[in-house]
CSV table of C-alpha atoms (C1' of nucleotides) in Angstrom, one decimal:
chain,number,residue,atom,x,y,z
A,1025,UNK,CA,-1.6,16.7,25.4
A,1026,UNK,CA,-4.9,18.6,25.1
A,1027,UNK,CA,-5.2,17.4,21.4
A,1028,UNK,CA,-6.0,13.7,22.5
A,1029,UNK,CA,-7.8,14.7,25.4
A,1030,UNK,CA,-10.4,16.3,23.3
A,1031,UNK,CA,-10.8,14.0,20.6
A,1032,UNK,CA,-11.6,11.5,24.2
A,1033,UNK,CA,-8.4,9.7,23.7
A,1034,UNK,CA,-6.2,9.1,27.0
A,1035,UNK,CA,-2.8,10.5,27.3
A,1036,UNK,CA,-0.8,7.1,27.9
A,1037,UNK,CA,2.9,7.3,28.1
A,1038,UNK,CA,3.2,5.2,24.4
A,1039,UNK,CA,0.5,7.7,22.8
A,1040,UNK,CA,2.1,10.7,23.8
A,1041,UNK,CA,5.7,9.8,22.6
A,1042,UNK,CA,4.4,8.5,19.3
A,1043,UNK,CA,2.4,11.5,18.2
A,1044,UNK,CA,5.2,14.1,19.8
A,1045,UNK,CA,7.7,12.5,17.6
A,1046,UNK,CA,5.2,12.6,14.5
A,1047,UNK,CA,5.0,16.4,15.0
A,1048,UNK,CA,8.5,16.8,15.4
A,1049,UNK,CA,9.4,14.6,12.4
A,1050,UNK,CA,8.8,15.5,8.4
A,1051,UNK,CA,10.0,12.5,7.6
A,1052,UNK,CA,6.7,10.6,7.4
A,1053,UNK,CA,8.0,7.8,8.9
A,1054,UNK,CA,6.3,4.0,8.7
A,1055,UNK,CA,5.1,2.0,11.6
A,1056,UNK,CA,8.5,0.3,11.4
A,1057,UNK,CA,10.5,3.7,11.7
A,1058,UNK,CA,8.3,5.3,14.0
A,1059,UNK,CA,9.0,2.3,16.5
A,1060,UNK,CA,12.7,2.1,16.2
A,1061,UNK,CA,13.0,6.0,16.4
A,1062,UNK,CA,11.1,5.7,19.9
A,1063,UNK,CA,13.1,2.7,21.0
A,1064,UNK,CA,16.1,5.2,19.9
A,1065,UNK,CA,15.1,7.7,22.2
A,1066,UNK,CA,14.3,5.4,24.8
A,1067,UNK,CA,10.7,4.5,24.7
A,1068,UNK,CA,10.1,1.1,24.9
A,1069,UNK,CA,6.9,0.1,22.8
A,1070,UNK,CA,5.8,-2.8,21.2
A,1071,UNK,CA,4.3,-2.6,17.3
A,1072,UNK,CA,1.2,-3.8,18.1
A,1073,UNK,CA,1.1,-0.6,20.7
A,1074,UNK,CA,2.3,1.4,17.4
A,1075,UNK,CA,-0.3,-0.2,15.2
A,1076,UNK,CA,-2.9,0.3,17.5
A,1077,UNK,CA,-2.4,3.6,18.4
A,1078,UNK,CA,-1.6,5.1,14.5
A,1079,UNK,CA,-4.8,3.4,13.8
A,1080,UNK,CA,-6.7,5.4,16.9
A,1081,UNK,CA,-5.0,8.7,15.6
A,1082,UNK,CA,-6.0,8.5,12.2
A,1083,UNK,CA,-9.3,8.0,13.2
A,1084,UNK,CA,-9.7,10.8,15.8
A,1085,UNK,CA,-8.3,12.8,12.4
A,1086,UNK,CA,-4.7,13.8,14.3
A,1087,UNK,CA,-2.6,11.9,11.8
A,1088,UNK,CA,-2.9,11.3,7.7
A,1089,UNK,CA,-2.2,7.7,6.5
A,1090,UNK,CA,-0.5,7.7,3.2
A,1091,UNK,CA,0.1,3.8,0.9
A,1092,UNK,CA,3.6,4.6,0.2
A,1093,UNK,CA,4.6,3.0,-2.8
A,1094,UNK,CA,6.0,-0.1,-1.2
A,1095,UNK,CA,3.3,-1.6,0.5
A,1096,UNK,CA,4.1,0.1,3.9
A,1097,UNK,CA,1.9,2.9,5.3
A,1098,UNK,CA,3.7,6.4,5.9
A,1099,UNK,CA,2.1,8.7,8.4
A,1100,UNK,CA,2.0,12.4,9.0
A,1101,UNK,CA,1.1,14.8,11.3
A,1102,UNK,CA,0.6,17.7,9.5
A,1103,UNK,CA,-2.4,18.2,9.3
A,1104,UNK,CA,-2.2,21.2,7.4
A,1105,UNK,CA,-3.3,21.6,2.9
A,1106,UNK,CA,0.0,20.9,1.5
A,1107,UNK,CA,1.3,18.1,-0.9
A,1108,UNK,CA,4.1,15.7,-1.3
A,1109,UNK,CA,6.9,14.6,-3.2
A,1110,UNK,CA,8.0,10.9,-3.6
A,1111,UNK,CA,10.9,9.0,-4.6
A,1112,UNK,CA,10.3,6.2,-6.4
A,1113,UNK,CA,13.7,4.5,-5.8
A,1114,UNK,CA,13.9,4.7,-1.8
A,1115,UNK,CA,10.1,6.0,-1.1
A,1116,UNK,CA,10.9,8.7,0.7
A,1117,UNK,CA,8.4,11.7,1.1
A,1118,UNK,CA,8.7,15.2,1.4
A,1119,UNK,CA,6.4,18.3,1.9
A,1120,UNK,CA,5.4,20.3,-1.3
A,1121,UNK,CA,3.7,23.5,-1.0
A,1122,UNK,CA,2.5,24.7,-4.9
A,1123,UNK,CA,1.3,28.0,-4.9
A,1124,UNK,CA,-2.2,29.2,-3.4
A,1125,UNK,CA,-3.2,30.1,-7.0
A,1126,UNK,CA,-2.4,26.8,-8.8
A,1127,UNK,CA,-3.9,24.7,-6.0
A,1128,UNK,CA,-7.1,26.9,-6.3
A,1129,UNK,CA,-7.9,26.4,-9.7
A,1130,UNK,CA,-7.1,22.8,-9.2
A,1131,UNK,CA,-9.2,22.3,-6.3
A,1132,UNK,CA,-11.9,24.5,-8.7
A,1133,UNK,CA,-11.2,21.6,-11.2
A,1134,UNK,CA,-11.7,18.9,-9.3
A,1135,UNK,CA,-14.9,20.3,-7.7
A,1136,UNK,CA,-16.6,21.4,-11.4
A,1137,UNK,CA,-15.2,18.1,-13.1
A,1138,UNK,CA,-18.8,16.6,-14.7
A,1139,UNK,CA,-17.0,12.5,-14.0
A,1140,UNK,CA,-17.3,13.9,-10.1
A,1141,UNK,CA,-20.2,14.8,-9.7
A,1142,UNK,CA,-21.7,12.2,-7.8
A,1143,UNK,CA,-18.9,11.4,-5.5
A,1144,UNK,CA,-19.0,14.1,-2.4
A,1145,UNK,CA,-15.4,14.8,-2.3
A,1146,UNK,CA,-13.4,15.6,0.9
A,1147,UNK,CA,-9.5,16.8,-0.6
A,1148,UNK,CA,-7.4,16.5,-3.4
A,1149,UNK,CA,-3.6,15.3,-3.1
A,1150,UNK,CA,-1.4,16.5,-5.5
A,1151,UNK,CA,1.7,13.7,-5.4
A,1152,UNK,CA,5.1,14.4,-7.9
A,1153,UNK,CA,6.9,11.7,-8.8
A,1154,UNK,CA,10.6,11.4,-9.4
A,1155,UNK,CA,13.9,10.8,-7.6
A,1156,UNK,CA,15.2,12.8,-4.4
A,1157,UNK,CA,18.6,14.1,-4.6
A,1158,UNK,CA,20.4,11.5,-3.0
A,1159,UNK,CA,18.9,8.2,-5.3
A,1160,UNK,CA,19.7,10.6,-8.4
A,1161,UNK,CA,23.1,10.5,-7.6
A,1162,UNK,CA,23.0,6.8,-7.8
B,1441,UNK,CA,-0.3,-9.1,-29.3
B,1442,UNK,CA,2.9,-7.0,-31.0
B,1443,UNK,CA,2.5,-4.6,-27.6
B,1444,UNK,CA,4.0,-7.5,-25.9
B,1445,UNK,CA,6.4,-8.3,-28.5
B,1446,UNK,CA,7.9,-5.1,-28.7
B,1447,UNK,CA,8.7,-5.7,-25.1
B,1448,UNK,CA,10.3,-8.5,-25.3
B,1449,UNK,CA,7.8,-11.2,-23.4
B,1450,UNK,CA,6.6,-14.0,-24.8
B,1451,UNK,CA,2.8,-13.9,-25.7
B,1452,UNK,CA,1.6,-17.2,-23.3
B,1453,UNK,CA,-1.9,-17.8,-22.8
B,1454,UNK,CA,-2.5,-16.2,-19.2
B,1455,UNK,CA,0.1,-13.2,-20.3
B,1456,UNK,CA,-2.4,-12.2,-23.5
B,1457,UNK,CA,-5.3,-13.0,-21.3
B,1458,UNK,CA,-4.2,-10.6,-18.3
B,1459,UNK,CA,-3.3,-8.0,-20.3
B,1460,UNK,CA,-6.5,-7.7,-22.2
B,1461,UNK,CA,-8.2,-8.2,-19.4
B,1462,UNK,CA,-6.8,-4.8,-18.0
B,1463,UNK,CA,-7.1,-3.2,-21.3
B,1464,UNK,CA,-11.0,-3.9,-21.5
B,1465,UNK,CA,-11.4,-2.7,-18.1
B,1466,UNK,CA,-11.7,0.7,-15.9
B,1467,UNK,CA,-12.3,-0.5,-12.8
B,1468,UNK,CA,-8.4,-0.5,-11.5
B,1469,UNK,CA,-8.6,-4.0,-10.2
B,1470,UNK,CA,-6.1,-5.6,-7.3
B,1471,UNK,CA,-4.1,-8.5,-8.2
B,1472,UNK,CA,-7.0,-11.0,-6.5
B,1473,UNK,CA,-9.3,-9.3,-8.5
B,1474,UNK,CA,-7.6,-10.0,-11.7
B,1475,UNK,CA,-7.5,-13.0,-10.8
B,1476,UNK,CA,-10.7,-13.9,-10.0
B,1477,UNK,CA,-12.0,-12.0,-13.4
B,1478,UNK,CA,-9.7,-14.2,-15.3
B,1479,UNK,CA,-10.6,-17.4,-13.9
B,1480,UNK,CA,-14.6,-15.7,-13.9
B,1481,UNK,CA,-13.8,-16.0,-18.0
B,1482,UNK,CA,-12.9,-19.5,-17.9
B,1483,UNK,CA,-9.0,-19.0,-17.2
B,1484,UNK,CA,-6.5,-21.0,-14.7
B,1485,UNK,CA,-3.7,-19.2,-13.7
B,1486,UNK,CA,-2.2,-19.5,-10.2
B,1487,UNK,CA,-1.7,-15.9,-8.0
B,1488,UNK,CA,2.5,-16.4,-8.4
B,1489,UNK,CA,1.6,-16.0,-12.5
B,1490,UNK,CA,-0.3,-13.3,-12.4
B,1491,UNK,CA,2.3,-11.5,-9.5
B,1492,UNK,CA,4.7,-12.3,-11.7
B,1493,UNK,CA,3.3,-11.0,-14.9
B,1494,UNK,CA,1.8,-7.3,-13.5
B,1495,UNK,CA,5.4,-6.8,-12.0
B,1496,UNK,CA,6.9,-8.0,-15.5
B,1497,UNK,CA,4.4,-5.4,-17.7
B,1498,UNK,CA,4.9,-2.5,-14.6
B,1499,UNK,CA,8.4,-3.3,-15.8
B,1500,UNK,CA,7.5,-3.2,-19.6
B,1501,UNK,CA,6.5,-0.1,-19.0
B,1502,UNK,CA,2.7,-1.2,-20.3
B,1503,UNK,CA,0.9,-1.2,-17.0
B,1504,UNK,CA,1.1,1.3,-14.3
B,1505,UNK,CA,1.2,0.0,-10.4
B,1506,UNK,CA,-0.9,2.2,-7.8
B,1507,UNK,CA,-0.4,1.5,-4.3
B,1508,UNK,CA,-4.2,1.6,-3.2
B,1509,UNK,CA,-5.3,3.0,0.6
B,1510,UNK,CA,-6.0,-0.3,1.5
B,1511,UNK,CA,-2.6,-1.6,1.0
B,1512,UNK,CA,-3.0,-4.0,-2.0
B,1513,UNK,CA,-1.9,-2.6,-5.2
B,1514,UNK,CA,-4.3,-1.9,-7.9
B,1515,UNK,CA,-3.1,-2.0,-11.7
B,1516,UNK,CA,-4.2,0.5,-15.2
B,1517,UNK,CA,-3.2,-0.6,-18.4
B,1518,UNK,CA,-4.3,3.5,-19.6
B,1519,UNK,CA,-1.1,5.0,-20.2
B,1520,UNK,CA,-2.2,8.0,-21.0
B,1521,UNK,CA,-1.9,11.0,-19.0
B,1522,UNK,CA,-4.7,10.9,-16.3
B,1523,UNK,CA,-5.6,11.2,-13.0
B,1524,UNK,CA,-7.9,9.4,-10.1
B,1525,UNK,CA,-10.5,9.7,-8.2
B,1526,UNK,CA,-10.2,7.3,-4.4
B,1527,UNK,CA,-13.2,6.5,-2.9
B,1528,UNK,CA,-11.8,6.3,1.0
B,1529,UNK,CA,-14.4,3.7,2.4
B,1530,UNK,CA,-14.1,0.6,-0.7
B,1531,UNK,CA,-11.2,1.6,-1.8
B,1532,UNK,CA,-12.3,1.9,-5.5
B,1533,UNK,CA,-10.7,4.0,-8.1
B,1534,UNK,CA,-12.0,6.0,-11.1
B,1535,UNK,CA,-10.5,8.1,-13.9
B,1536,UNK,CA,-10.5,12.0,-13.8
B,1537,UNK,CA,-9.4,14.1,-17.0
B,1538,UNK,CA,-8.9,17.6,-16.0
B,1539,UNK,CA,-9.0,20.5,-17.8
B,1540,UNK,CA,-5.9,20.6,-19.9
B,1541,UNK,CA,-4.9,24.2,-18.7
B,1542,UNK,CA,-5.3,23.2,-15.1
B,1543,UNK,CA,-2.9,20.4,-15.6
B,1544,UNK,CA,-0.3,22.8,-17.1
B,1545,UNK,CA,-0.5,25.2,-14.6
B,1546,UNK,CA,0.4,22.2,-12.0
B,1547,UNK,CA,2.9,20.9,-14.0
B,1548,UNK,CA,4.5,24.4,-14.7
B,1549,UNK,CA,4.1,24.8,-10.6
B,1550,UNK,CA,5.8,21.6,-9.6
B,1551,UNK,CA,8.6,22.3,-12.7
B,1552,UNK,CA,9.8,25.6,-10.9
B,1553,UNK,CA,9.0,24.8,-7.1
B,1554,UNK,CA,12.1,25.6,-5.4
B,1555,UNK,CA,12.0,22.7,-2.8
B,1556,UNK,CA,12.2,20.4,-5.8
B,1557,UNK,CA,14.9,21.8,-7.7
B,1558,UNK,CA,17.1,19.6,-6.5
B,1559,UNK,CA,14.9,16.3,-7.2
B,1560,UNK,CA,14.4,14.4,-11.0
B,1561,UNK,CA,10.4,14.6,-11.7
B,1562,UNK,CA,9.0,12.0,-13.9
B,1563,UNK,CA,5.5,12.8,-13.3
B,1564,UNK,CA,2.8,14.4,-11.6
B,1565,UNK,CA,-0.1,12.8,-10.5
B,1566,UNK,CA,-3.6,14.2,-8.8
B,1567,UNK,CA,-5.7,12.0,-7.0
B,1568,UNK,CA,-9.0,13.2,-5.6
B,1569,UNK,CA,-10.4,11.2,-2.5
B,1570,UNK,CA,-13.8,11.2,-1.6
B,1571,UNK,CA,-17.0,8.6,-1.5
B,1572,UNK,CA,-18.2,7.4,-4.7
B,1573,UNK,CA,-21.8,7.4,-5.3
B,1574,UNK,CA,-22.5,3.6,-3.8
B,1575,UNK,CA,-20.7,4.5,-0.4
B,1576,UNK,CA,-22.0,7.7,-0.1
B,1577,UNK,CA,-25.3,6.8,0.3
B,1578,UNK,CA,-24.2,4.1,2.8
C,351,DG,C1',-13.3,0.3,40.4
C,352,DT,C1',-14.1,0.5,35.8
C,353,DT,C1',-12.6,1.1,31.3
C,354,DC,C1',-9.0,1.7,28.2
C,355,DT,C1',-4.2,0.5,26.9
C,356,DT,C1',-0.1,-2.3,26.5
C,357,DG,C1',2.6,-6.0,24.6
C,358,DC,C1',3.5,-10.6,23.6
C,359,DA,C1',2.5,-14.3,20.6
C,360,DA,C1',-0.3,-16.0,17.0
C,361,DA,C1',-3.0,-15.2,13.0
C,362,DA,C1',-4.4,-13.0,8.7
C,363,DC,C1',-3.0,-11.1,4.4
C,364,DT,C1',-0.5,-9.6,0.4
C,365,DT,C1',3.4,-10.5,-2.3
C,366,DT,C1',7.8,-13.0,-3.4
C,367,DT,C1',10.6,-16.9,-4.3
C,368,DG,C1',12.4,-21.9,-5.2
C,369,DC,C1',11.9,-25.2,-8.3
C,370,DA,C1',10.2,-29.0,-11.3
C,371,DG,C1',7.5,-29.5,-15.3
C,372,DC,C1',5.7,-27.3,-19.5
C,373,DA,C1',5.1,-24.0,-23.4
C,374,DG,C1',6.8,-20.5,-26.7
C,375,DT,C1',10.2,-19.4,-30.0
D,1303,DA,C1',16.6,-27.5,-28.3
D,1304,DC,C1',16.8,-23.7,-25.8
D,1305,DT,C1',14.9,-20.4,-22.8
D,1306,DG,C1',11.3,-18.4,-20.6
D,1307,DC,C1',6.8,-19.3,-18.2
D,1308,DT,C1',3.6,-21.6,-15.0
D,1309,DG,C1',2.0,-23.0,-10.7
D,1310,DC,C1',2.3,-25.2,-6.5
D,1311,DA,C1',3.9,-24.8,-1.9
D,1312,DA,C1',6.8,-22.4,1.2
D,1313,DA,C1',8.7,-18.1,2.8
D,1314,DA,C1',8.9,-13.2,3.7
D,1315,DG,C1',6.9,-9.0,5.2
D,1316,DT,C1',3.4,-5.9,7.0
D,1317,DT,C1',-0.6,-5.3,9.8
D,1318,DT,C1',-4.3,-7.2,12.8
D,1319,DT,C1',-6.2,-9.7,16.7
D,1320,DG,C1',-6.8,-12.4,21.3
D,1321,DC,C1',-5.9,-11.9,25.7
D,1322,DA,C1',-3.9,-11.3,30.4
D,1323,DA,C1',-1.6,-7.9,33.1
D,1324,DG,C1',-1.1,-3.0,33.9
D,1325,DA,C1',-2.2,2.1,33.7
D,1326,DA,C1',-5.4,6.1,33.2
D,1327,DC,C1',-9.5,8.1,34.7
DNA sequence: GTTCTTGCAAAACTTTTGCAGCAGT
DNA sequence: ACTGCTGCAAAAGTTTTGCAAGAAC
């Protein structure tokens, strides 16, 4: 893992396995998921370990916390522009990608906008609200 | 207060109070924060009331809930269609008003993306992160 | 060998709940 | 009077922290 390594972050068996499975997931998983879905495949951690080490990859800028709507952080590790979707029944989160046109003149918006001025802003998250197929159906 | 009539609830003293509390504010305040302003203005009210009562008017459908990127929820009594701005070191929240045709283009975009065709949108919300002027100048 | 990491248990925090007494209708 | 509300204390849930043993460099 040559993406801890440079951001001087050591490549310990726990830290590995938790952000492999981040990349491989776009489930944006909580602290609570992410440990039973490496206990699943056999990794035995501890949630302090998973705590510790989401905390250490948000920092070094490898994973984006999100508040989900129930109190429980979600992470991701896509790092990439792009927005989400949430259900407000179940909490679940998925990708969004508007199009390059509508997220320019929004991210032109927000950067012109005269209440903004004197904040230095760093993105702009576009989140839509609703219910994901599966809590629509009741 | 009819608004809490029409609801439904009974107008008690820390009810009234906590709602026009969040009505005369813009400052997005946490539940400690309420109530700590509340008891600042000379009224008692125990933290199980006022949990009580934002989750009865979230209910009511005269306060909106934000999960905050601290954790602790934060609570708007402006219904009205706006978004925020999330200052990512205190945590504190301000009002944005975007240009009208920017937020129809958005909510045009997110109407007719095909990954959410199969999902029930309520709303669409924009929140800008950043520093606010007091944290950015450290 | 030094420094960082793990993982347990305990602590810290926010939020919810049980329930007896009180207030609004 | 009836029903809903308050508020204390206890419980529940998530996240953090102290610390000794172990792993990475």
């Amino acid at each position: 893992m040559a993406l801890l390594h440079s951001r001087g972050l050591r490549t310990t068996k726990a830290r590995v396995q938790l952000l492999t499975h981040l990349l491989g997931t776009t489930a944006h998983p909580s602290a609570e998921q992410i440990t039973a879905g490496l206990r699943e495949a056999g990794v035995e951690v501890g949630v302090a370990t998973v705590y510790q080490n989401l905390n250490r990859l948000v920092d070094a800028g490898l994973v984006r916390r999100m508040s989900g709507s129930d109190g429980r952080s979600r992470f991701d590790a896509d790092m990439s522009p792009h927005d989400h979707a949430v259900c407000e029944s179940c909490g679940r989160i998925a990708d969004v990608d508007l199009e390059p046109g509508v997220r320019r003149a929004l991210d032109r918006a927000t950067a012109g906008d005269r209440h903004l001025e004197t904040w230095l802003l760093t993105r702009t998250a576009v989140e839509v609200h609703g219910l994901c197929p599966e809590c629509r159906a009741h």
